[in-house]
Short mmCIF file of C-alpha atoms in Angstrom, two decimals:
data_model
loop_
_atom_site.label_atom_id
_atom_site.label_comp_id
_atom_site.label_asym_id
_atom_site.label_seq_id
_atom_site.Cartn_x
_atom_site.Cartn_y
_atom_site.Cartn_z
CA MET L 874 -9.42 8.96 -6.32
CA ARG L 875 -11.64 8.03 -2.69
CA PHE L 876 -9.72 4.70 -2.41
CA ALA L 877 -6.32 6.77 -3.58
CA THR L 878 -7.01 9.08 -0.46
CA TYR L 879 -8.15 6.08 1.56
CA HIS L 880 -4.76 4.02 1.31
CA LEU L 881 -2.84 7.63 1.96
CA ASN L 882 -5.07 9.10 5.45
CA SER L 883 -4.32 5.08 6.59
CA ALA L 884 -0.89 5.25 6.39
CA VAL L 885 1.03 7.60 8.14
CA ASP L 886 0.08 9.12 12.19
CA PRO L 887 0.97 12.17 12.62
CA ALA L 888 1.33 11.44 16.37
CA ASP L 889 4.61 9.75 16.67
CA GLU L 890 7.56 11.71 14.24
CA ARG L 891 9.67 8.60 14.84
CA VAL L 892 7.75 6.56 11.83
CA SER L 893 7.76 7.40 8.41
CA ILE L 894 5.05 5.70 5.25
CA GLY L 895 7.69 2.23 4.07
CA ALA L 896 7.72 1.25 -0.03
CA ARG L 897 3.94 -0.97 -0.39
CA ALA L 898 2.66 0.52 3.01
CA LEU L 899 0.15 -1.37 5.03
CA THR L 900 -0.34 -3.77 1.95
CA GLY L 901 2.42 -5.34 2.07
CA ASP L 902 5.95 -6.21 3.08
CA ASP L 903 7.83 -6.93 0.95
CA TYR L 904 10.36 -3.78 1.37
CA HIS L 905 10.63 -5.49 5.42
CA GLY L 906 9.37 -2.08 6.35
CA HIS L 907 11.66 0.51 4.53
CA VAL L 908 11.10 3.72 3.59
CA CYS L 909 12.34 5.38 -0.01
CA TRP L 910 12.17 8.69 -1.48
CA ASP L 911 8.99 7.77 -3.43
CA THR L 912 7.83 8.89 0.35
CA GLU L 913 8.78 12.69 0.40
CA ILE L 914 8.38 12.39 -3.73
CA PHE L 915 5.08 11.45 -4.65
CA LEU L 916 3.27 10.94 -1.16
CA LEU L 917 4.68 14.43 0.79
CA PRO L 918 2.48 16.86 -1.40
CA PHE L 919 0.09 15.21 -0.43
CA TYR L 920 -0.31 15.75 3.08
CA ILE L 921 1.29 19.68 2.96
CA LEU L 922 -1.94 20.51 1.14
CA THR L 923 -4.45 18.21 2.94
CA TRP L 924 -2.90 17.73 6.39
CA PRO L 925 0.11 19.59 7.57
CA GLU L 926 0.72 17.94 10.99
CA ALA L 927 1.24 14.98 8.86
CA ALA L 928 3.41 16.15 6.58
CA ARG L 929 5.95 17.43 9.61
CA ALA L 930 5.59 13.62 11.05
CA LEU L 931 7.18 13.14 8.41
CA LEU L 932 9.75 14.96 7.45
CA MET L 933 10.64 15.16 11.45
CA TYR L 934 11.40 11.93 10.42
CA ARG L 935 14.39 12.27 8.07
CA PHE L 936 15.73 15.05 10.68
CA ARG L 937 15.56 12.71 13.88
CA THR L 938 17.14 10.07 10.40
CA LEU L 939 19.99 12.23 8.63
CA ASP L 940 22.85 11.58 10.32
CA ALA L 941 22.38 8.17 10.51
CA ALA L 942 21.83 8.69 5.87
CA ARG L 943 24.97 10.58 5.94
CA ALA L 944 26.82 8.09 7.19
CA LYS L 945 26.23 4.99 5.37
CA SER L 946 25.98 7.29 2.27
CA ALA L 947 29.17 6.30 0.12
CA GLY L 948 29.11 9.68 -2.36
CA LEU L 949 31.42 10.06 -4.99
CA ASP L 950 34.01 8.64 -6.85
CA PHE L 951 36.19 11.64 -7.86
CA ARG L 952 38.67 9.01 -10.30
CA THR L 953 35.49 7.45 -12.04
CA GLY L 954 33.11 10.79 -11.26
CA LEU L 955 30.24 8.93 -10.40
CA PHE L 956 28.45 8.07 -7.18
CA GLU L 957 28.16 4.57 -5.65
CA GLN L 958 24.59 3.35 -5.33
CA PHE L 959 25.77 2.00 -1.92
CA ALA L 960 28.60 0.91 0.15
CA GLY L 961 30.41 -1.48 -1.60
CA TYR L 962 28.41 -1.12 -5.32
CA PHE L 963 31.07 -1.46 -7.33
CA ALA L 964 32.27 -4.28 -5.84
CA LEU L 965 29.71 -6.43 -7.37
CA GLU L 966 29.14 -8.70 -10.07
CA GLN L 967 28.97 -7.05 -13.13
CA ILE L 968 25.75 -8.81 -15.60
CA ASN L 969 24.92 -7.57 -19.31
CA LEU L 970 20.80 -7.40 -18.70
CA ALA L 971 21.22 -6.90 -22.50
CA ASP L 972 21.68 -10.75 -22.22
CA TYR L 973 17.99 -10.85 -21.21
CA ALA L 974 15.82 -8.43 -23.09
CA GLY L 975 14.36 -11.22 -23.84
CA ARG L 976 12.48 -11.72 -20.13
CA SER L 977 9.47 -11.40 -18.82
CA VAL L 978 9.64 -11.22 -15.48
CA PRO L 979 12.48 -8.99 -12.88
CA MET L 980 15.42 -10.44 -13.17
CA ASP L 981 16.11 -11.79 -9.02
CA VAL L 982 13.70 -14.38 -10.67
CA VAL L 983 15.41 -15.03 -13.60
CA LEU L 984 19.26 -15.06 -10.97
CA GLY L 985 17.93 -15.83 -7.79
CA ARG L 986 17.42 -13.04 -5.11
CA GLU L 987 20.81 -13.45 -3.53
CA ARG L 988 22.47 -13.66 -6.41
CA THR L 989 21.38 -10.32 -8.25
CA GLN L 990 21.18 -8.91 -4.12
CA ARG L 991 25.43 -10.03 -4.15
CA SER L 992 25.32 -7.93 -8.27
CA GLN L 993 25.17 -5.05 -10.18
CA VAL L 994 21.56 -5.09 -11.42
CA VAL L 995 19.07 -2.64 -9.31
CA LYS L 996 15.57 -2.50 -9.44
CA GLN L 997 15.89 1.84 -9.74
CA ALA L 998 18.70 3.74 -9.81
CA ASP L 999 18.02 6.03 -7.54
CA VAL L 1000 21.64 7.54 -8.41
CA VAL L 1001 19.44 8.14 -11.41
CA ALA L 1002 16.71 9.33 -9.24
CA LEU L 1003 19.37 12.49 -8.28
CA LEU L 1004 20.01 13.52 -11.65
CA ALA L 1005 16.39 13.58 -12.56
CA LEU L 1006 14.84 15.55 -9.55
CA LEU L 1007 18.82 18.02 -8.51
CA PRO L 1008 19.80 18.30 -12.40
CA GLU L 1009 21.63 21.84 -11.10
CA GLU L 1010 23.23 19.67 -9.05
CA PHE L 1011 25.29 17.51 -11.41
CA ALA L 1012 27.78 19.89 -13.31
CA GLY L 1013 29.18 18.99 -16.29
CA GLU L 1014 30.00 15.57 -17.88
CA THR L 1015 28.84 13.75 -13.69
CA GLY L 1016 25.32 13.94 -15.20
CA ALA L 1017 25.23 11.86 -18.32
CA ALA L 1018 28.45 9.60 -17.14
CA ASN L 1019 26.61 8.13 -13.98
CA PHE L 1020 23.28 7.99 -16.59
CA HIS L 1021 25.65 5.76 -18.74
CA TYR L 1022 27.05 3.98 -16.22
CA TYR L 1023 23.68 2.96 -14.18
CA GLU L 1024 21.51 3.16 -17.37
CA PRO L 1025 22.28 -0.38 -19.18
CA ARG L 1026 22.24 -1.64 -14.86
CA CYS L 1027 18.71 -0.65 -14.48
CA GLY L 1028 16.57 -4.16 -14.35
CA HIS L 1029 12.97 -1.77 -14.18
CA GLY L 1030 11.44 -3.75 -11.18
CA SER L 1031 9.63 -0.82 -10.86
CA SER L 1032 6.73 1.24 -12.46
CA LEU L 1033 8.60 4.77 -10.76
CA SER L 1034 12.18 3.65 -12.64
CA ARG L 1035 11.76 3.96 -16.94
CA ALA L 1036 10.13 7.67 -16.23
CA MET L 1037 13.48 9.06 -14.74
CA HIS L 1038 15.13 7.63 -16.81
CA GLY L 1039 12.71 9.17 -19.85
CA LEU L 1040 13.17 12.34 -18.32
CA VAL L 1041 17.25 11.84 -17.83
CA ALA L 1042 17.76 10.37 -20.89
CA ALA L 1043 15.06 14.09 -22.17
CA ARG L 1044 17.82 16.04 -21.24
CA LEU L 1045 20.69 14.57 -21.99
CA GLY L 1046 19.30 15.02 -25.82
CA TYR L 1047 19.26 11.52 -25.74
CA SER L 1048 15.19 11.40 -27.68
CA GLU L 1049 14.31 7.90 -28.88
CA MET L 1050 15.77 6.21 -25.26
CA ALA L 1051 13.29 8.90 -23.94
CA LEU L 1052 10.56 8.21 -26.29
CA GLY L 1053 11.04 5.09 -26.02
CA TYR L 1054 11.40 4.63 -21.69
CA PHE L 1055 7.74 6.90 -21.38
CA GLY L 1056 5.37 4.46 -23.64
CA ARG L 1057 6.57 1.42 -21.93
CA PRO L 1058 5.21 2.82 -18.33
CA GLN L 1059 2.01 3.48 -20.02
CA ARG L 1060 2.37 -0.39 -22.06
CA LEU L 1061 2.51 -1.32 -18.62
CA ILE L 1062 -0.33 0.37 -16.52
CA LEU L 1063 -3.08 0.31 -19.03
CA ARG L 1064 -1.97 -3.94 -19.10
CA ILE L 1065 -3.12 -3.85 -14.98
CA PRO L 1066 -7.13 -5.09 -15.23
CA MET L 1067 -6.78 -3.10 -11.80
CA TRP L 1068 -7.93 0.27 -13.06
CA ARG L 1069 -11.42 -1.46 -13.61
CA LEU L 1070 -11.30 -2.01 -9.64
CA VAL L 1071 -9.75 2.05 -8.87
CA VAL L 1072 -12.97 3.12 -11.34
CA ALA L 1073 -15.15 1.23 -9.08
CA CYS L 1074 -13.72 2.66 -6.19
CA ILE L 1075 -14.67 6.01 -7.95
CA SER L 1076 -17.66 5.64 -9.18
CA GLN L 1077 -19.31 4.09 -5.42
CA PRO L 1078 -19.30 7.22 -2.88
CA LEU L 1079 -17.73 5.93 0.58
CA ALA L 1080 -19.60 5.27 3.23
CA GLY L 1081 -21.45 7.38 5.64
CA SER L 1082 -19.95 10.31 2.96
CA GLY L 1083 -23.62 11.11 2.23
#
């Protein structure tokens, strides 16, 4: 807990509303500083409870960039009932992930990063995350249609992905699929030796804490 709190407190600047917390925060540059929805969904509640000034700065960052985000969003395709993952997504190469079911590495390793970026393979389907977080916004068959489209196109390269898919599958009544999704993240986390480091950090008091 102390280890996680340290990273959360060091990643935010309550005095600057022009910046937010990028994916990987200060621990890596894989996402090139992109600020994803993870910040609001998983991090913001911590700051609301413990550091309201930091929470306000993060929300103001989103407010300041809202117009640009709206301009880039593709929205609903009324012909298909699908929400486009991003502009031009439907025109990208379609790849059957079932052909790579036995892989032990992410799809960008299998296909190469450039080809993956030119395909409809997604690391985690943000549209499915919307279905999970805002189910009331997807009335009728819209939710099911979008889930059926994106579910087979997701490579689940993120540990956050399967839980979102499992939640949507459960709400749609696909119990076996949901159980499969909920089981995989637990097995993945239990295999990661990082838990030893976390336990060690929890058991040691922070410097200066007495």
